[in-house]
Tab-separated table of C-alpha atoms in Angstrom:
chain	number	residue	atom	x	y	z
K	1	MET	CA	15.585	14.483	-24.027
K	2	VAL	CA	12.810	16.631	-22.560
K	3	SER	CA	12.646	20.251	-23.664
K	4	ARG	CA	12.881	22.523	-20.646
K	5	GLY	CA	10.720	25.130	-22.370
K	6	ALA	CA	7.836	22.766	-23.079
K	7	PHE	CA	6.769	22.258	-19.458
K	8	ASP	CA	6.923	24.002	-16.114
K	9	LEU	CA	7.368	20.648	-14.391
K	10	ILE	CA	7.489	16.949	-15.203
K	11	SER	CA	6.068	14.437	-12.732
K	12	VAL	CA	7.801	11.060	-12.880
K	13	GLU	CA	6.433	7.902	-11.281
K	14	LYS	CA	9.373	5.862	-9.972
K	15	GLU	CA	11.623	6.109	-13.056
K	16	VAL	CA	11.462	6.826	-16.782
K	17	PHE	CA	12.978	3.604	-18.126
K	18	PRO	CA	13.428	0.557	-15.869
K	19	TYR	CA	16.905	-0.971	-15.941
K	20	LEU	CA	18.423	2.088	-17.613
K	21	PRO	CA	21.386	3.479	-15.626
K	22	GLY	CA	20.480	6.532	-13.591
K	23	GLY	CA	23.196	8.691	-15.116
K	24	ILE	CA	21.744	8.156	-18.586
K	25	GLU	CA	18.162	8.666	-17.433
K	26	SER	CA	18.913	11.861	-15.518
K	27	GLY	CA	21.604	13.135	-17.865
K	28	ILE	CA	19.781	12.628	-21.157
K	29	PHE	CA	16.040	12.093	-20.807
K	30	LEU	CA	15.597	14.470	-17.877
K	31	LYS	CA	18.458	16.832	-18.650
K	32	ASN	CA	17.572	20.500	-18.129
K	33	ALA	CA	14.086	19.514	-16.953
K	34	ARG	CA	12.487	20.416	-13.652
K	35	TYR	CA	10.917	17.218	-12.391
K	36	THR	CA	9.473	15.579	-9.313
K	37	VAL	CA	9.464	11.856	-8.685
K	38	ASP	CA	7.000	9.760	-6.686
K	39	TYR	CA	7.487	6.349	-5.063
K	40	ASP	CA	4.900	4.037	-3.557
K	41	ASP	CA	7.245	1.034	-3.630
K	42	ALA	CA	10.891	0.654	-2.645
K	43	VAL	CA	11.881	0.171	-6.290
K	44	TYR	CA	15.548	0.811	-5.502
K	45	HIS	CA	15.583	-2.701	-4.050
K	46	ARG	CA	14.750	-3.981	-7.521
K	47	TYR	CA	18.374	-3.139	-8.259
K	48	ASP	CA	20.417	-3.150	-5.053
K	49	GLN	CA	18.850	-6.467	-3.955
K	50	HIS	CA	18.888	-8.101	-7.403
K	51	HIS	CA	20.165	-11.682	-7.598
K	52	ASN	CA	22.326	-10.787	-10.618
K	53	ARG	CA	25.629	-9.257	-9.514
K	54	PHE	CA	26.025	-7.319	-12.769
K	55	ILE	CA	22.679	-5.561	-12.255
K	56	ARG	CA	23.534	-4.855	-8.616
K	57	THR	CA	26.855	-3.357	-9.682
K	58	MET	CA	25.538	-1.294	-12.584
K	59	LEU	CA	22.197	-0.137	-11.199
K	60	ALA	CA	22.405	-0.095	-7.401
K	61	ASP	CA	22.527	3.720	-7.432
K	62	LYS	CA	20.026	4.179	-10.280
K	63	ILE	CA	17.077	5.387	-8.170
K	64	SER	CA	19.227	7.491	-5.862
K	65	SER	CA	20.553	9.291	-8.942
K	66	VAL	CA	17.036	10.040	-10.167
K	67	MET	CA	16.041	11.205	-6.687
K	68	ALA	CA	19.069	13.477	-6.389
K	69	GLY	CA	18.227	15.290	-9.618
K	70	ALA	CA	14.591	15.916	-8.741
K	71	LYS	CA	13.220	19.221	-7.489
K	72	ALA	CA	11.156	17.196	-5.013
K	73	VAL	CA	10.603	13.570	-4.062
K	74	THR	CA	7.322	12.249	-2.680
K	75	ALA	CA	7.271	8.963	-0.779
K	76	GLY	CA	4.292	6.827	0.163
K	77	SER	CA	5.929	5.334	3.257
K	78	ARG	CA	8.401	6.420	5.909
K	79	TYR	CA	10.802	3.683	4.858
K	80	ILE	CA	11.013	5.161	1.357
K	81	LEU	CA	11.116	8.684	2.775
K	82	ASP	CA	14.146	7.862	4.935
K	83	TYR	CA	15.957	6.557	1.852
K	84	ALA	CA	14.973	9.551	-0.292
K	85	ARG	CA	16.211	12.070	2.272
K	86	ARG	CA	19.698	10.619	2.023
K	87	TYR	CA	19.865	11.945	-1.543
K	88	ASN	CA	17.386	14.800	-1.691
K	89	PRO	CA	16.493	16.964	1.320
K	90	ASN	CA	13.392	18.167	-0.512
K	91	SER	CA	11.580	14.868	0.139
K	92	PHE	CA	8.071	14.584	1.545
K	93	LEU	CA	5.777	11.919	2.950
K	94	VAL	CA	2.589	11.711	0.882
K	95	PRO	CA	0.647	8.598	1.915
K	96	THR	CA	-1.149	6.484	-0.633
K	97	VAL	CA	-4.805	7.479	-0.393
K	98	ILE	CA	-8.241	6.646	-1.768
K	99	ASP	CA	-11.034	8.572	-3.434
K	100	LEU	CA	-13.467	8.572	-0.528
K	101	SER	CA	-16.422	9.290	-2.815
K	102	LEU	CA	-16.151	5.732	-4.171
K	103	TYR	CA	-16.714	4.177	-0.740
K	104	PRO	CA	-19.859	3.981	1.425
K	105	ASP	CA	-20.277	7.192	3.413
K	106	THR	CA	-22.509	5.588	6.035
K	107	GLU	CA	-21.899	2.452	8.056
K	108	PRO	CA	-23.353	-0.541	6.190
K	109	PRO	CA	-25.941	-2.739	7.913
K	110	MET	CA	-24.477	-5.521	10.040
K	111	ILE	CA	-23.898	-8.634	7.955
K	112	ALA	CA	-24.599	-12.141	9.219
K	113	ALA	CA	-21.960	-13.276	11.697
K	114	HIS	CA	-21.430	-16.596	9.917
K	115	PRO	CA	-19.891	-17.694	7.723
K	116	PHE	CA	-17.121	-15.369	8.879
K	117	LEU	CA	-15.506	-13.934	5.748
K	118	ILE	CA	-11.810	-13.015	5.765
K	119	GLY	CA	-10.920	-10.776	2.828
K	120	TRP	CA	-7.717	-10.019	0.956
K	121	ILE	CA	-7.337	-7.734	-2.066
K	122	GLY	CA	-4.311	-7.445	-4.320
K	123	SER	CA	-2.676	-8.527	-7.552
K	124	GLN	CA	-0.751	-11.435	-9.001
K	125	ALA	CA	2.446	-9.768	-7.812
K	126	THR	CA	1.337	-9.774	-4.171
K	127	VAL	CA	-0.932	-12.814	-3.827
K	128	GLN	CA	2.057	-14.888	-2.700
K	129	TYR	CA	1.984	-13.021	0.618
K	130	LEU	CA	-0.980	-15.210	1.560
K	131	LYS	CA	1.441	-18.124	1.820
K	132	SER	CA	3.000	-16.476	4.876
K	133	VAL	CA	-0.246	-16.927	6.840
K	134	GLU	CA	-1.327	-20.177	5.203
K	135	ASP	CA	-0.895	-22.235	8.383
K	136	ALA	CA	-2.906	-19.783	10.479
K	137	LEU	CA	-5.729	-19.546	7.934
K	138	GLU	CA	-5.810	-23.324	7.503
K	139	GLU	CA	-6.186	-23.961	11.231
K	140	PHE	CA	-8.649	-21.125	11.774
K	141	CYS	CA	-10.946	-21.970	8.858
K	142	SER	CA	-10.793	-25.722	9.506
K	143	THR	CA	-12.230	-25.382	12.995
K	144	ARG	CA	-14.708	-22.530	12.524
K	145	ASN	CA	-17.458	-21.467	10.178
K	146	ALA	CA	-15.101	-19.220	8.237
K	147	ARG	CA	-14.067	-18.651	4.630
K	148	VAL	CA	-11.445	-16.629	2.766
K	149	LEU	CA	-12.290	-14.301	-0.125
K	150	VAL	CA	-9.362	-13.397	-2.397
K	151	ILE	CA	-10.002	-10.411	-4.662
K	152	GLY	CA	-7.509	-10.199	-7.524
K	153	GLY	CA	-4.642	-12.399	-8.660
K	154	ASN	CA	-4.814	-15.885	-10.122
K	155	PRO	CA	-5.421	-18.790	-7.720
K	156	ILE	CA	-2.353	-20.272	-6.054
K	157	PRO	CA	-2.180	-23.510	-4.053
K	158	LEU	CA	-3.312	-22.858	-0.480
K	159	ARG	CA	-4.001	-25.435	2.223
K	160	VAL	CA	-7.026	-23.461	3.316
K	161	PRO	CA	-10.577	-24.802	3.074
K	162	SER	CA	-13.303	-22.682	1.517
K	163	VAL	CA	-11.241	-20.153	-0.429
K	164	GLU	CA	-13.120	-18.159	-3.054
K	165	TRP	CA	-11.167	-16.363	-5.775
K	166	VAL	CA	-12.806	-13.478	-7.615
K	167	PRO	CA	-11.227	-11.246	-10.255
K	168	TRP	CA	-10.536	-7.659	-9.337
K	169	SER	CA	-12.477	-4.950	-11.105
K	170	ARG	CA	-12.936	-1.298	-10.281
K	171	GLU	CA	-16.691	-1.723	-10.601
K	172	ASN	CA	-16.932	-4.592	-8.081
K	173	GLU	CA	-14.089	-3.753	-5.700
K	174	VAL	CA	-16.172	-1.969	-3.062
K	175	LYS	CA	-18.985	-4.507	-3.346
K	176	TRP	CA	-16.648	-7.372	-2.466
K	177	LEU	CA	-14.905	-5.453	0.316
K	178	SER	CA	-18.257	-4.575	1.836
K	179	ALA	CA	-19.101	-8.285	2.046
K	180	ILE	CA	-16.180	-9.283	4.284
K	181	HIS	CA	-15.956	-9.234	8.076
K	182	VAL	CA	-12.225	-8.466	8.296
K	183	GLY	CA	-9.500	-7.460	5.861
K	184	ILE	CA	-5.994	-8.886	6.118
K	185	MET	CA	-2.580	-7.717	4.940
K	186	PRO	CA	0.141	-10.289	5.587
K	187	LEU	CA	3.681	-9.338	4.568
K	188	LYS	CA	7.067	-10.986	4.661
K	189	ARG	CA	9.723	-9.264	6.715
K	190	ASN	CA	12.122	-8.164	3.971
K	191	PRO	CA	13.397	-4.874	2.496
K	192	TRP	CA	10.802	-4.777	-0.304
K	193	SER	CA	7.899	-5.253	2.113
K	194	MET	CA	9.256	-2.529	4.392
K	195	GLY	CA	8.427	-0.009	1.674
K	196	LYS	CA	4.805	-1.098	1.249
K	197	CYS	CA	2.325	1.730	1.778
K	198	ALA	CA	-0.527	-0.197	3.486
K	199	PHE	CA	-3.005	0.685	0.741
K	200	LYS	CA	-4.992	-2.528	1.308
K	201	LEU	CA	-5.569	-1.559	4.925
K	202	ILE	CA	-6.833	1.866	3.905
K	203	GLN	CA	-9.272	0.251	1.467
K	204	TYR	CA	-10.614	-2.114	4.126
K	205	MET	CA	-11.003	0.694	6.632
K	206	ALA	CA	-12.778	2.880	4.085
K	207	CYS	CA	-15.367	0.093	3.892
K	208	TRP	CA	-15.795	0.160	7.696
K	209	LYS	CA	-13.877	-3.088	8.255
K	210	PRO	CA	-11.413	-4.069	10.998
K	211	VAL	CA	-8.019	-5.315	9.870
K	212	VAL	CA	-5.327	-7.802	10.799
K	213	ALA	CA	-1.858	-7.106	9.426
K	214	SER	CA	1.780	-8.075	9.741
K	215	PRO	CA	3.790	-5.590	11.841
K	216	VAL	CA	5.960	-4.589	8.893
K	217	GLY	CA	6.709	-1.122	7.544
K	218	GLU	CA	3.816	1.294	7.177
K	219	ASN	CA	1.366	-1.272	8.588
K	220	ASN	CA	2.707	-0.341	12.021
K	221	ARG	CA	1.544	3.244	11.550
K	222	VAL	CA	-1.821	2.606	9.932
K	223	VAL	CA	-2.937	-0.045	12.424
K	224	SER	CA	-3.556	1.102	15.987
K	225	HIS	CA	-3.395	-2.284	17.689
K	226	GLY	CA	-6.647	-3.022	19.495
K	227	LEU	CA	-8.344	0.130	18.177
K	228	ASN	CA	-8.901	-0.280	14.428
K	229	GLY	CA	-7.442	-3.755	14.087
K	230	TYR	CA	-4.622	-6.037	15.161
K	231	LEU	CA	-0.964	-6.463	14.322
K	232	ALA	CA	-0.053	-10.146	14.183
K	233	ASP	CA	3.328	-11.717	13.552
K	234	THR	CA	3.262	-15.386	14.539
K	235	LYS	CA	0.749	-18.047	13.582
K	236	GLU	CA	-0.644	-17.950	17.105
K	237	GLU	CA	-1.079	-14.166	16.987
K	238	TRP	CA	-2.937	-14.354	13.683
K	239	ILE	CA	-5.315	-17.000	15.012
K	240	GLU	CA	-5.878	-15.059	18.235
K	241	ALA	CA	-6.652	-11.844	16.350
K	242	LEU	CA	-9.094	-13.542	13.990
K	243	ASN	CA	-10.653	-15.361	16.935
K	244	ASP	CA	-11.337	-12.115	18.783
K	245	LEU	CA	-13.208	-10.723	15.796
K	246	TYR	CA	-14.955	-14.023	15.086
K	247	ARG	CA	-16.338	-14.204	18.612
K	248	ASP	CA	-17.354	-10.567	18.972
K	249	SER	CA	-19.308	-8.898	16.161
K	250	GLY	CA	-19.601	-5.778	18.309
K	251	ARG	CA	-15.824	-5.450	18.379
K	252	CYS	CA	-15.763	-5.814	14.600
K	253	ARG	CA	-18.149	-2.878	14.316
K	254	GLU	CA	-16.226	-0.701	16.770
K	255	MET	CA	-12.907	-1.320	15.061
K	256	GLY	CA	-14.459	-0.749	11.657
K	257	ARG	CA	-15.747	2.640	12.781
K	258	ALA	CA	-12.351	3.600	14.201
K	259	GLY	CA	-10.636	2.684	10.952
K	260	ARG	CA	-13.133	4.632	8.908
K	261	ARG	CA	-12.603	7.719	11.090
K	262	MET	CA	-8.866	7.533	10.511
K	263	VAL	CA	-9.326	7.289	6.740
K	264	GLU	CA	-11.640	10.298	6.812
K	265	GLU	CA	-9.008	12.258	8.735
K	266	ARG	CA	-5.839	11.327	6.842
K	267	TYR	CA	-6.050	8.899	3.959
K	268	HIS	CA	-8.186	10.358	1.159
K	269	LEU	CA	-7.552	12.642	-1.804
K	270	ASP	CA	-8.889	15.833	-0.263
K	271	ALA	CA	-6.684	15.342	2.798
K	272	VAL	CA	-3.406	15.249	0.844
K	273	ALA	CA	-4.261	17.424	-2.182
K	274	PRO	CA	-3.162	20.735	-0.583
K	275	LEU	CA	0.240	19.266	0.326
K	276	VAL	CA	0.739	17.796	-3.151
K	277	LEU	CA	-0.203	21.079	-4.824
K	278	ASP	CA	2.225	22.991	-2.609
K	279	ILE	CA	5.024	20.555	-3.448
K	280	LEU	CA	4.384	20.730	-7.197
K	281	TYR	CA	3.999	24.510	-7.233
K	282	SER	CA	7.206	25.007	-5.290
K	283	ALA	CA	9.091	22.506	-7.450
K	284	SER	CA	7.947	24.165	-10.672
K	285	GLY	CA	9.556	27.461	-9.738
K	286	SER	CA	6.586	29.249	-11.254
K	287	ARG	CA	5.591	32.643	-9.912
K	288	ASP	CA	2.050	32.302	-11.201
K	289	ARG	CA	0.184	29.648	-9.209
K	290	SER	CA	-2.832	29.825	-11.521
């Protein structure tokens, strides 16, 4: 149990204890506490979409219960926001953003057109999304001077020639992203993916790179098709999008600049900090903002 007098406000990320019923979490551990809760994944689908019927029955309303008890809910995507507003009207869209100071503030020199390097960044939990564009990448890379660079996650079987796997590290992240020609974000069309916050796309764009992404969830709002990248659904659309960038280095540069401008306008810490501070201050109920 959290002592109400010890803090003005508690900030919770997703939930306190996974797989603990919401009534217990809110009624005991967060009882009498003013708290906010933040979501950058649709974690409620961990329960309401679970393959085990017992977990679905016992925990389907776990996250909604935590949301309902919060003084404010922040959501990284509109899909999550729509869900949160069903249970807490004091819910806000706060996009996942980057620290712009960690990324190059001037456009990097043009890199050699070939080999054309397609980049993906992620973790072991998300690397499987590459399987959804395996056929497109196999055909594209087999017939062109192109390679795939995977940053993060352990290697998985892919029928794609010339795949290079490098471990993710904070120190080398920007270096690897700066070496690619285009960044990709394939997703499966399912409820979990609908809640994704398009953070990969924001990272690519911060490095002045065009993007190709599945038209799923927040990707549809981050990618302006034909301006800062392409939305591609079918195998043919993925190949066509990559082809356009492969053939035209000038278009790569133009789209990279457009993406970078959007990040500078909306998707960095300084852009969202005032909103976050206002939300936290209001939720705390404190009269003294200092």
